[in-house]
mmCIF file of C-alpha atoms in Angstrom:
data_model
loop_
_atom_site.group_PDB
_atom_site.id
_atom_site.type_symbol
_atom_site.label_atom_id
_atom_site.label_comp_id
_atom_site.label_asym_id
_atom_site.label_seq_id
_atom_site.Cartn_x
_atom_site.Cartn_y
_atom_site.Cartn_z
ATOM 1 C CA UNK A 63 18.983 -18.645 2.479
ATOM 2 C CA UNK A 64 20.567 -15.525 4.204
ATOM 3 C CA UNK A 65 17.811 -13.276 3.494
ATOM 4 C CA UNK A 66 13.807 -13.700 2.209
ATOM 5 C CA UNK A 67 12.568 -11.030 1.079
ATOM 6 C CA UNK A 68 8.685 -10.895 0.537
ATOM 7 C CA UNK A 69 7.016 -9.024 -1.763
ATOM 8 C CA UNK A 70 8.374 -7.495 -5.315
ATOM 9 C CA UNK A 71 6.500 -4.238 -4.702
ATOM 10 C CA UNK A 72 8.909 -0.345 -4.578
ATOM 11 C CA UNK A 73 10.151 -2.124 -0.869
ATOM 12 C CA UNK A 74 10.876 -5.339 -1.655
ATOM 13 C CA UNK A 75 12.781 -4.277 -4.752
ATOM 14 C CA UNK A 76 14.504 -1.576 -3.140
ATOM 15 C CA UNK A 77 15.894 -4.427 -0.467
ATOM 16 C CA UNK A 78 16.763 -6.707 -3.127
ATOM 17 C CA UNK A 79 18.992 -3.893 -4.869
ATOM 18 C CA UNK A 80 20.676 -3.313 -1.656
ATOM 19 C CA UNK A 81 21.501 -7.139 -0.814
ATOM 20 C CA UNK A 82 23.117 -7.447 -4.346
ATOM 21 C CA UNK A 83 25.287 -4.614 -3.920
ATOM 22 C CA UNK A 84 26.443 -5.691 -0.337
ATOM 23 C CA UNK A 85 27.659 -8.759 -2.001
ATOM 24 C CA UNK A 86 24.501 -11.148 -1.342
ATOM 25 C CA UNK A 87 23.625 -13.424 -4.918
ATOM 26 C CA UNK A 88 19.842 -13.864 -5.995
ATOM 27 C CA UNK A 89 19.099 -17.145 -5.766
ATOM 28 C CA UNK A 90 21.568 -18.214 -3.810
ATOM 29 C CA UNK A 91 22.156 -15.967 -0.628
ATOM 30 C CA UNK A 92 19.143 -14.178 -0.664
ATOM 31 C CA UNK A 93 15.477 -14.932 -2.813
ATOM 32 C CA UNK A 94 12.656 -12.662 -3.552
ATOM 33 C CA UNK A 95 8.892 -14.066 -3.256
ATOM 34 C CA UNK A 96 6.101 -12.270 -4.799
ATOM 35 C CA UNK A 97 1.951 -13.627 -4.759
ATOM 36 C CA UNK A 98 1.563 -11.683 -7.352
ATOM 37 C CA UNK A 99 1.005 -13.166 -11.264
ATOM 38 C CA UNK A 100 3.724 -10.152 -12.634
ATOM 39 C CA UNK A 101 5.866 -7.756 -12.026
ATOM 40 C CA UNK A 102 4.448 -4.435 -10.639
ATOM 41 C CA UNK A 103 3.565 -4.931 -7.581
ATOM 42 C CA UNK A 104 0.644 -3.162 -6.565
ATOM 43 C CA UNK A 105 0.511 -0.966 -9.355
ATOM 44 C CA UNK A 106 -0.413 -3.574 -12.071
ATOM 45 C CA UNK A 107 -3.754 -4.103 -10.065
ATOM 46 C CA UNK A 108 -4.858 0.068 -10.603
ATOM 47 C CA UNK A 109 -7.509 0.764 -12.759
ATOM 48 C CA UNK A 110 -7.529 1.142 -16.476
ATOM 49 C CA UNK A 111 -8.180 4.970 -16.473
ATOM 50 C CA UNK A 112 -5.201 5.889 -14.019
ATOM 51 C CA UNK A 113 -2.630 6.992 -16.124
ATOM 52 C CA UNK A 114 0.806 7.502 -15.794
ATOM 53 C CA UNK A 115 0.354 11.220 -15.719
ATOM 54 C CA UNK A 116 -1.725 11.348 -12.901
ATOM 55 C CA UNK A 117 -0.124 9.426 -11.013
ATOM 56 C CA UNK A 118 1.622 11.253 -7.372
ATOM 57 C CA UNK A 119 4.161 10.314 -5.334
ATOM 58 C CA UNK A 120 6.047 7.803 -7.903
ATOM 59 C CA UNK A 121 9.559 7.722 -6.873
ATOM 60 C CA UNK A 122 11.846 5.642 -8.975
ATOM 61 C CA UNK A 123 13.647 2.663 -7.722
ATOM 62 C CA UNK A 124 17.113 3.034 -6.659
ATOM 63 C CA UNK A 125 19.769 2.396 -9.423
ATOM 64 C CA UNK A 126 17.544 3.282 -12.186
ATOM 65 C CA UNK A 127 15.417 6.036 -13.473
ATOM 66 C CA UNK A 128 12.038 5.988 -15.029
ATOM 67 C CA UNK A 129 12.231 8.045 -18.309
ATOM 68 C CA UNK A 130 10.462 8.268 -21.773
ATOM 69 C CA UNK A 131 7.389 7.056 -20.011
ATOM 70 C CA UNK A 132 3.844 8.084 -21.873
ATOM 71 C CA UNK A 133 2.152 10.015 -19.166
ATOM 72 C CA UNK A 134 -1.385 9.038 -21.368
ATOM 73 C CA UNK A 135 -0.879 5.111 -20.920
ATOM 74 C CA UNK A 136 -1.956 3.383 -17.944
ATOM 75 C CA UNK A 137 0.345 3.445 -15.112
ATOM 76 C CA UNK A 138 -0.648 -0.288 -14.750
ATOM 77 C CA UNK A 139 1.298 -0.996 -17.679
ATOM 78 C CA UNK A 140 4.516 2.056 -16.967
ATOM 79 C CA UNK A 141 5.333 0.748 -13.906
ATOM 80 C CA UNK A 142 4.575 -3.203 -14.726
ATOM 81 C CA UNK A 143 7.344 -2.807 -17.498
ATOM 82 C CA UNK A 144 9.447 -0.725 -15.327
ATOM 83 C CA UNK A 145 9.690 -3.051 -12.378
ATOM 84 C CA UNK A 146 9.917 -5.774 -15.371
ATOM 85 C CA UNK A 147 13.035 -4.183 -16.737
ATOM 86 C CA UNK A 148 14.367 -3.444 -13.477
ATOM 87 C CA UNK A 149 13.918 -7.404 -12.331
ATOM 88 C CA UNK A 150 15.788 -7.998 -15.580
ATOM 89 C CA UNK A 151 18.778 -5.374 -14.999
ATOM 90 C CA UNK A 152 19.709 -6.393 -12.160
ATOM 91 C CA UNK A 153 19.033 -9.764 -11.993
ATOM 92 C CA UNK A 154 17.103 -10.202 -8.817
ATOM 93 C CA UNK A 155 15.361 -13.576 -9.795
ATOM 94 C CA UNK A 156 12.068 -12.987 -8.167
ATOM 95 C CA UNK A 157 10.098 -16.070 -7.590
ATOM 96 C CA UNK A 158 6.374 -16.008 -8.512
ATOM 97 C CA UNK A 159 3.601 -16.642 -8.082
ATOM 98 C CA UNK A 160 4.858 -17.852 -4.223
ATOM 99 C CA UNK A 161 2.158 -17.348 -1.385
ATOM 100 C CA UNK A 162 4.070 -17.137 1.750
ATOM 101 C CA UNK A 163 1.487 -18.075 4.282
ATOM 102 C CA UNK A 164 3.487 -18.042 7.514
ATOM 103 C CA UNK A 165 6.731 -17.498 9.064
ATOM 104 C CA UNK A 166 7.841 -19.881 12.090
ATOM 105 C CA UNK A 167 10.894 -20.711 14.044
ATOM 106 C CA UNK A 168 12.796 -23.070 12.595
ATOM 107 C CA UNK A 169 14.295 -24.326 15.893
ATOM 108 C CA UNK A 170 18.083 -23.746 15.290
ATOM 109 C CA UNK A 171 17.892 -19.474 15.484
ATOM 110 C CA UNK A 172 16.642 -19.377 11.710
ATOM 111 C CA UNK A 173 13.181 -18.832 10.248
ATOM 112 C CA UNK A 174 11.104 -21.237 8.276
ATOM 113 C CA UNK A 175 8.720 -19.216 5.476
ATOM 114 C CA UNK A 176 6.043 -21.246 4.859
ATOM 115 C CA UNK A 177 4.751 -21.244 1.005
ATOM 116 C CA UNK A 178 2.856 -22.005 -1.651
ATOM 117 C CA UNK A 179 5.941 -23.457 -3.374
ATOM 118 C CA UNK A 180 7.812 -25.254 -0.951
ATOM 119 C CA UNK A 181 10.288 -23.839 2.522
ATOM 120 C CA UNK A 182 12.671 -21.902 3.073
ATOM 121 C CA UNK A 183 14.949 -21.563 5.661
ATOM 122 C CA UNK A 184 16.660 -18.207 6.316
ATOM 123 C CA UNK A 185 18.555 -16.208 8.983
ATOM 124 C CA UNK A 186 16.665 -12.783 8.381
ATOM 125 C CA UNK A 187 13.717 -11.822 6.271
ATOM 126 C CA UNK A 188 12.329 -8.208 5.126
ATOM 127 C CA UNK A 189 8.795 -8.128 4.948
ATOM 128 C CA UNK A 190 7.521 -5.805 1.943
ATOM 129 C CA UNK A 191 4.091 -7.002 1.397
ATOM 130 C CA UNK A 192 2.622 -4.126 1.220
ATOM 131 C CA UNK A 193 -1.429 -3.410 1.483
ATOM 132 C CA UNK A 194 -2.854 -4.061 -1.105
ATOM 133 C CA UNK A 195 -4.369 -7.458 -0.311
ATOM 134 C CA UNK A 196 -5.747 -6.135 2.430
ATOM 135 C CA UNK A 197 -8.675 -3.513 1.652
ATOM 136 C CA UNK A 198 -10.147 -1.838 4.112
ATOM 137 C CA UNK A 199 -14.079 -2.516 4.422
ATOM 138 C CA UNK A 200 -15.972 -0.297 7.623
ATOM 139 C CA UNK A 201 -18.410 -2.353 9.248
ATOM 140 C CA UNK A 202 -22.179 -0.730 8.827
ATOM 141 C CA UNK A 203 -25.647 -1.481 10.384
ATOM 142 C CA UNK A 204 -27.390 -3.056 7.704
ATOM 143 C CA UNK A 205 -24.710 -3.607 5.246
ATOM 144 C CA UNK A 206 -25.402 -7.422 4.476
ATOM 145 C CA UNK A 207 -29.125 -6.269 3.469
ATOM 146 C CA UNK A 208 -27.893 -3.618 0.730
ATOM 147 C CA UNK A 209 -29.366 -4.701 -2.821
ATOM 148 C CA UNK A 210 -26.915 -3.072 -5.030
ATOM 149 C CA UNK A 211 -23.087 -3.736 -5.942
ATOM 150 C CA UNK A 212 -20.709 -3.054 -3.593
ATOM 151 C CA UNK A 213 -17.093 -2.047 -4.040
ATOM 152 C CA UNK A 214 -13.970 -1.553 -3.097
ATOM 153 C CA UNK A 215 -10.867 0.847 -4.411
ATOM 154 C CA UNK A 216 -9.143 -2.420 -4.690
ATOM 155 C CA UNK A 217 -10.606 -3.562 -7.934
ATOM 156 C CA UNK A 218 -12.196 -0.600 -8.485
ATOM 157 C CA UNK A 219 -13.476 -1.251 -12.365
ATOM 158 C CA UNK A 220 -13.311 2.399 -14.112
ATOM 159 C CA UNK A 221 -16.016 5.159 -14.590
ATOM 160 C CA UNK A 222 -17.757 3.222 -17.946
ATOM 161 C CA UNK A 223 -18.716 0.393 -15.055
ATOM 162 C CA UNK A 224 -21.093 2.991 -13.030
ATOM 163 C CA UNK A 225 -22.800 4.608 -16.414
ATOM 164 C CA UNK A 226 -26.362 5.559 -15.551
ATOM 165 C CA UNK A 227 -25.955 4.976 -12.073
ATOM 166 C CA UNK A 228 -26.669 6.089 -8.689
ATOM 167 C CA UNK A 229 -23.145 6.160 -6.823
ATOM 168 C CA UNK A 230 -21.835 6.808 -3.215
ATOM 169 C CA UNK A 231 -18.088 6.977 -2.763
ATOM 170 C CA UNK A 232 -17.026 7.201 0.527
ATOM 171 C CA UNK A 233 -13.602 7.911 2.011
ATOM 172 C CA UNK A 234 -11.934 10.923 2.156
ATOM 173 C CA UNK A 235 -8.393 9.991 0.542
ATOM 174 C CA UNK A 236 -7.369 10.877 -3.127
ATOM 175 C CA UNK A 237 -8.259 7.739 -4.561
ATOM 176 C CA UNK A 238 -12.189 8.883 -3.489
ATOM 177 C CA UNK A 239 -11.438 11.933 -5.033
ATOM 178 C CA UNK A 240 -10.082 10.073 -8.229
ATOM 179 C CA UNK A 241 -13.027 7.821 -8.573
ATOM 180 C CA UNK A 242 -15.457 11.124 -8.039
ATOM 181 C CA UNK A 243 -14.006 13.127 -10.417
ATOM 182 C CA UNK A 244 -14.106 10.267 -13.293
ATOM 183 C CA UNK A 245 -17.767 8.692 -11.911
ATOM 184 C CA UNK A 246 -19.635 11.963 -11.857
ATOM 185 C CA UNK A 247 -18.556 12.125 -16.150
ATOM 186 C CA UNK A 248 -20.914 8.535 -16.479
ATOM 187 C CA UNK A 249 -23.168 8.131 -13.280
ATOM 188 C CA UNK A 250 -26.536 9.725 -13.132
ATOM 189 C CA UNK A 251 -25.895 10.916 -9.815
ATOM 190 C CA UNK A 252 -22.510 10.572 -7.191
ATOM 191 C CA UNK A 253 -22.978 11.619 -3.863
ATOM 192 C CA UNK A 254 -19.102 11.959 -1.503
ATOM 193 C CA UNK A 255 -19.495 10.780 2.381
ATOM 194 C CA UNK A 256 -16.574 11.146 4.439
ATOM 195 C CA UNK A 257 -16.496 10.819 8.268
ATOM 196 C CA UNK A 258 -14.252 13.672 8.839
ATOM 197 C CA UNK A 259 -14.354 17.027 6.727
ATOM 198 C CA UNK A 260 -11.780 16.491 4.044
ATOM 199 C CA UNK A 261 -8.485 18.836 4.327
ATOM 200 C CA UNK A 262 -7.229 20.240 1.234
ATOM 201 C CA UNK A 263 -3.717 21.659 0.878
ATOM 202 C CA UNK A 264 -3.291 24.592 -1.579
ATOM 203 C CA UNK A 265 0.431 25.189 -0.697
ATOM 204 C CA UNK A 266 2.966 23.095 -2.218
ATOM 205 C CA UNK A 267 4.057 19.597 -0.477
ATOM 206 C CA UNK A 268 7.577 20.332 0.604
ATOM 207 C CA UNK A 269 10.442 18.230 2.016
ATOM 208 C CA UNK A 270 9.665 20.310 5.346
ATOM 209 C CA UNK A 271 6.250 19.274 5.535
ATOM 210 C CA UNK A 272 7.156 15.659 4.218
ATOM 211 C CA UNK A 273 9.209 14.862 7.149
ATOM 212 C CA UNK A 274 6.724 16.497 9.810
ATOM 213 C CA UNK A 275 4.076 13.921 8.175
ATOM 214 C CA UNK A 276 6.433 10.796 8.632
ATOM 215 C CA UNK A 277 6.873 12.024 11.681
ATOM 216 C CA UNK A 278 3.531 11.727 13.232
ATOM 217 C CA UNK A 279 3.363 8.193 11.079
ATOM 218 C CA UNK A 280 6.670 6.709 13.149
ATOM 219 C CA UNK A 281 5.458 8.229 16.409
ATOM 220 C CA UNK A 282 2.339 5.651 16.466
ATOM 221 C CA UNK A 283 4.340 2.894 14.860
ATOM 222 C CA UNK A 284 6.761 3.848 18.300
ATOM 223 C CA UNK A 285 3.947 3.620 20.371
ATOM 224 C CA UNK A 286 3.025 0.312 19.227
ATOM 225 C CA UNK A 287 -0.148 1.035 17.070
ATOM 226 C CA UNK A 288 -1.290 0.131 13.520
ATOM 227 C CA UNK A 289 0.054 2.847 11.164
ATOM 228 C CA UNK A 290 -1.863 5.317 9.853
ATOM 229 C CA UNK A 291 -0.393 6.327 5.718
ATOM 230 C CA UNK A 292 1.492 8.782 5.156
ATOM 231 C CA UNK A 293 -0.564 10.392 2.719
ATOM 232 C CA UNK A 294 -3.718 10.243 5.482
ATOM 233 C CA UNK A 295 -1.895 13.103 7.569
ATOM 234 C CA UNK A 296 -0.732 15.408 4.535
ATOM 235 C CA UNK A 297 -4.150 16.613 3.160
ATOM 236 C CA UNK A 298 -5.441 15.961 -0.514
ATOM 237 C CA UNK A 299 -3.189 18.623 -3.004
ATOM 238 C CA UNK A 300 -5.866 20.914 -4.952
ATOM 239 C CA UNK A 301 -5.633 21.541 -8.662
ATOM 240 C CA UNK A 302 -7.582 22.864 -11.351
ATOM 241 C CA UNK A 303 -9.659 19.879 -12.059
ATOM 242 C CA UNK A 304 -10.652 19.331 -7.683
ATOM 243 C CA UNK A 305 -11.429 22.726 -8.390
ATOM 244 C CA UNK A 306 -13.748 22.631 -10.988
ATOM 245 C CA UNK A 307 -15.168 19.834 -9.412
ATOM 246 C CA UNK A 308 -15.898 21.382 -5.888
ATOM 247 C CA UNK A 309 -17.679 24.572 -7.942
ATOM 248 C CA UNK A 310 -19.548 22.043 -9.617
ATOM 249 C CA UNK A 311 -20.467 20.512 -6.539
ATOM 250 C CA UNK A 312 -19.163 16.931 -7.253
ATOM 251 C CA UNK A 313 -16.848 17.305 -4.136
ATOM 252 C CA UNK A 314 -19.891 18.529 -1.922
ATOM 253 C CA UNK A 315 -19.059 16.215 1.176
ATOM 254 C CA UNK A 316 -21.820 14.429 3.389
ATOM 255 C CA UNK A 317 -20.836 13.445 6.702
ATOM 256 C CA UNK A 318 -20.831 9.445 7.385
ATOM 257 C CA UNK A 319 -24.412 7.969 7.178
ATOM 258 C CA UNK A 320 -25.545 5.871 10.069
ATOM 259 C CA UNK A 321 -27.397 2.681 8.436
ATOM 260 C CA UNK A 322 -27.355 1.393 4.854
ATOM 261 C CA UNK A 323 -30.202 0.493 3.515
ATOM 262 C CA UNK A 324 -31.714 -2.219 1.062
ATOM 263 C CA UNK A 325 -31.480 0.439 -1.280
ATOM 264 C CA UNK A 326 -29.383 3.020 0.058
ATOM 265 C CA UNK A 327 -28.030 4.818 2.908
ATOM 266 C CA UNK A 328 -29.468 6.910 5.522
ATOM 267 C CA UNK A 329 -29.016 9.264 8.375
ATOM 268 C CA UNK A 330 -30.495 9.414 11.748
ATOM 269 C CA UNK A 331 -31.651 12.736 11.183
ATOM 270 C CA UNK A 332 -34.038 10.842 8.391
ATOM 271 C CA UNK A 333 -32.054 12.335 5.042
ATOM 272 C CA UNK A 334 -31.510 8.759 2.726
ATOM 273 C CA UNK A 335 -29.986 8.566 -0.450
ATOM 274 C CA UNK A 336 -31.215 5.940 -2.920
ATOM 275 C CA UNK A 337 -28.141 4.243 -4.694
ATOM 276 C CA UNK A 338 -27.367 1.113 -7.148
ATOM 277 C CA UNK A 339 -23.302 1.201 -5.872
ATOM 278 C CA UNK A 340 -21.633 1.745 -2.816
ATOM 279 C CA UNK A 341 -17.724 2.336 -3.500
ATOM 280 C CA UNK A 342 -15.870 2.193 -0.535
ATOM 281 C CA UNK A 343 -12.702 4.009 -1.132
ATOM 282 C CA UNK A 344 -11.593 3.228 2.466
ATOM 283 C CA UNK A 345 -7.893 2.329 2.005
ATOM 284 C CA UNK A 346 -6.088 -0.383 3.212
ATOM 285 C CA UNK A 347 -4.722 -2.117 6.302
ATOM 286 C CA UNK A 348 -0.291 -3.992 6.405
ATOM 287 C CA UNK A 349 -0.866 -7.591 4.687
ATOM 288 C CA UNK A 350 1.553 -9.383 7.668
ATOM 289 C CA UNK A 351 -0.437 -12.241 8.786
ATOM 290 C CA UNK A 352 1.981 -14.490 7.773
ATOM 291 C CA UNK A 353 3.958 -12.993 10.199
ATOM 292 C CA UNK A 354 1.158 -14.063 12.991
ATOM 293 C CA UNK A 355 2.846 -17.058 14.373
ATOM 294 C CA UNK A 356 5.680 -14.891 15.652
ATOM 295 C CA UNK A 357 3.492 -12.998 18.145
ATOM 296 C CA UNK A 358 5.360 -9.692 17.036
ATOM 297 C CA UNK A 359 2.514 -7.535 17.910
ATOM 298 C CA UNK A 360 2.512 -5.161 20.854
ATOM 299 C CA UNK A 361 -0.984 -4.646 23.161
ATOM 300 C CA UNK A 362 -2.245 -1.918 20.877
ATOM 301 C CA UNK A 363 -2.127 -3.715 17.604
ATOM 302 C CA UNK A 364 0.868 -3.132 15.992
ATOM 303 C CA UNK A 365 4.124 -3.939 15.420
ATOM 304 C CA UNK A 366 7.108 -1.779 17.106
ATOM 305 C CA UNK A 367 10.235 -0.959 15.225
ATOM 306 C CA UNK A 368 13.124 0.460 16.069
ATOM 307 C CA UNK A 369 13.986 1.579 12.109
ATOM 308 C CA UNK A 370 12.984 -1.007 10.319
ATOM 309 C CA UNK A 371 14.072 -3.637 12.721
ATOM 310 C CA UNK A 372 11.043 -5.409 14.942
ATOM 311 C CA UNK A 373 12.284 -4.936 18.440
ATOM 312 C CA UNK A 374 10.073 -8.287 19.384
ATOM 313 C CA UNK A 375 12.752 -10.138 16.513
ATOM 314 C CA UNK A 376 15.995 -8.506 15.583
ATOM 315 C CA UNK A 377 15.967 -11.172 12.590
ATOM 316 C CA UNK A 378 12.977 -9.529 10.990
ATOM 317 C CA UNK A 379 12.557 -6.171 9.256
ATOM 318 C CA UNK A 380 9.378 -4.745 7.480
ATOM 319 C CA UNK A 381 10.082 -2.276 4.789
ATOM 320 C CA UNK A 382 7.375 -0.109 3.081
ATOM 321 C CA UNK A 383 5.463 0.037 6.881
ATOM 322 C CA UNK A 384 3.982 2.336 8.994
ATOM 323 C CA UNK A 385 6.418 5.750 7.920
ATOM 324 C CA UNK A 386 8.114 4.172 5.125
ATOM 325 C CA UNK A 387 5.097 3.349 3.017
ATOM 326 C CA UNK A 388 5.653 5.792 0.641
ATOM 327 C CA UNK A 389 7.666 4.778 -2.737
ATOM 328 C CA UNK A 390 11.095 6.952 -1.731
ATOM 329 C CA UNK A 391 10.073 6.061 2.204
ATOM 330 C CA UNK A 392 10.227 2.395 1.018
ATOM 331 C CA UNK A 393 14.112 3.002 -1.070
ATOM 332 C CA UNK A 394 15.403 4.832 2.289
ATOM 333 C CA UNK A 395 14.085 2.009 4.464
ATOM 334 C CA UNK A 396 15.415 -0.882 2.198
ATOM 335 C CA UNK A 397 18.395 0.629 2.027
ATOM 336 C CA UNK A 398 18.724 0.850 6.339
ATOM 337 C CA UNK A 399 17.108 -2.548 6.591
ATOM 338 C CA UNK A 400 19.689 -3.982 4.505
ATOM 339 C CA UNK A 401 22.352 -2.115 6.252
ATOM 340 C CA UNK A 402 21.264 -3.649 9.644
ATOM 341 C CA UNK A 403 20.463 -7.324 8.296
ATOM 342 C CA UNK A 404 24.303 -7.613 6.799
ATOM 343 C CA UNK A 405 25.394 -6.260 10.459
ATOM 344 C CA UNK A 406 23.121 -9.738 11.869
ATOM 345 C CA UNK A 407 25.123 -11.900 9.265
ATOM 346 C CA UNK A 408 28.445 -10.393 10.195
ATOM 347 C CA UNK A 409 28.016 -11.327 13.820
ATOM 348 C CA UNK A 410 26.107 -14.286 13.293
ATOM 349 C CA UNK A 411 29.042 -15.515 10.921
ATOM 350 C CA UNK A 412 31.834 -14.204 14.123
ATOM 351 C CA UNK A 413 30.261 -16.058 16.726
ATOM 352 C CA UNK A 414 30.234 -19.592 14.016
ATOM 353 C CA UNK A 415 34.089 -19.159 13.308
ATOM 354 C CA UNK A 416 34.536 -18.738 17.101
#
């Protein structure tokens, strides 16, 4: 191949668009892997009760809008049919379920992906894979000795799962807000820990304040550091319902306990809180170790890009990272990845005929 592209999420779609309409075929210049059992990407693993109506920050895919779209059915199943249809449409041929499990040189100046179905060898790759696979889970003193369940956003079951029980959420993110708001309807009691106090914007999110928040995102990714989201630097939007629910006192915020224990959690100061679930609603970490054996990683943990572009490997671009994890962050950067990968093949392709 020309191109692999991993990962059939909003990025790895949004490249694939791109590489068709610079002239590259599905299936035979360029092929799209996806782990996952459908189409949907991430979204087709979100729990039952988030509907499509509640959903923030969907941006469509490039080339085709999302219309007509039940805002009462779960976005699980919107934007499954909608990245279905737009598979279909445009006739990107995504192979899956393909576990890429590393990415090598090949020897010759190409890359080998290493998968569950067999290798490919390719001249660049874009890397969309997301975070989903990679949940986020704080280490704790006495975490292994808790009693009750334990879980995480990531398969996060739906409010009728916690009925009757005795809940802490913790993060500070709008998907702990999500889960508190539905929880506190069933549980008998939901208590919200957070290490920092959580920010809530009342002013509307504007293109102004959307750039200053990529912003601070790219200037760690420049600085060679993990990426912190984009949505962790713009505060948590209010409306009516976080509203009703801070009067209420379901949004009352604890600071981080120090210990959990068999049968809770507890504070140095002596306060504990008795639970039966701990939901951590701690977000997520970039899924790229199957990028590991290219040693792309700079001394303070992360990857540096210049774009999209890894300036350790000009042959490899991740999409949907660091600033351009956000669904139109990941269109804009597929769209500039693609532009600089078809700039490689040119050159490559100049240097061959010379």
């Amino acid at each position: 191949m020309r191109v692999v592209v991993i990962g059939a999420g909003q990025a790895g779609l949004s490249s694939a668009y791109h590489l068709r309409r610079r002239g590259l075929v599905p299936g035979r210049d360029f092929i799209v892997l996806d782990h996952a059992p459908r189409p949907g990407g991430a979204w087709q693993f979100r729990w039952p009760t988030l509907t499509y109506g509640r959903l923030h920050g969907m941006h469509a895919l490039p080339g085709m809008k999302l219309t007509g779209a039940d805002p009462d059915r779960p976005a699980s199943e919107v934007i499954g049919g909608y990245f279905a249809e737009y598979e279909r449409v445009h006739g990107l041929d995504v192979r899956r379920p393909v576990h890429v499990s590393a990415v090598r040189e090949a020897g010759d100046g190409r890359l080998r992906v290493v998968t569950s179905a067999g290798e490919w060898l390719t001249q660049a790759l874009i890397s969309a894979t997301g975070t989903w696979d990679r949940p986020f889970w704080p280490s704790v003193p006495g975490q292994r000795d808790f009693t009750g369940r334990q879980l995480h956003t990531a398969t996060y079951p739906g409010p009728e799962a916690f009925r009757g029980e005795r809940v802490v959420v913790i993060g500070g993110g709008t998907s702990a807000v999500q889960h508190l708001l539905e929880i506190s309807q069933t549980a008998a009691r939901t208590v919200w820990v957070t290490r920092r106090p959580p920010v809530f914007r009342e002013e509307p999110f504007d293109a102004e304040q959307g750039r200053a928040a990529v912003a601070l995102v790219e200037e760690r990714v420049r600085n060679g550091l993990p990426p912190q989201s984009v949505v962790s630097v713009t505060g948590l939007p209010m409306t009516e319902a976080i509203r009703r629910a801070r009067a209420s006192g379901v949004l009352r915020r604890r600071p981080m306990f120090d210990r959990i224990t068999p049968g809770g959690v507890a504070w140095d100061d002596g306060t504990t809180v008795a639970a039966d679930t701990l939901l951590w609603a701690t977000g997520f970490r970039p899924s790229l170790a199957h990028l590991a054996p290219l040693g792309l990683r700079e001394p303070g943990g992360g990857i540096l890009l210049d774009g999209t572009r890894v300036v350790r490997d000009p042959r490899v671009h991740l999409v949907g990272y660091g600033p351009s994890a956000s669904t139109i962050g990941a269109n804009r950067a597929g769209r500039a990845a693609v532009r600089e990968i078809t700039a490689l093949l040119s050159r490559a392709e100049t240097l061959v005929a010379a």
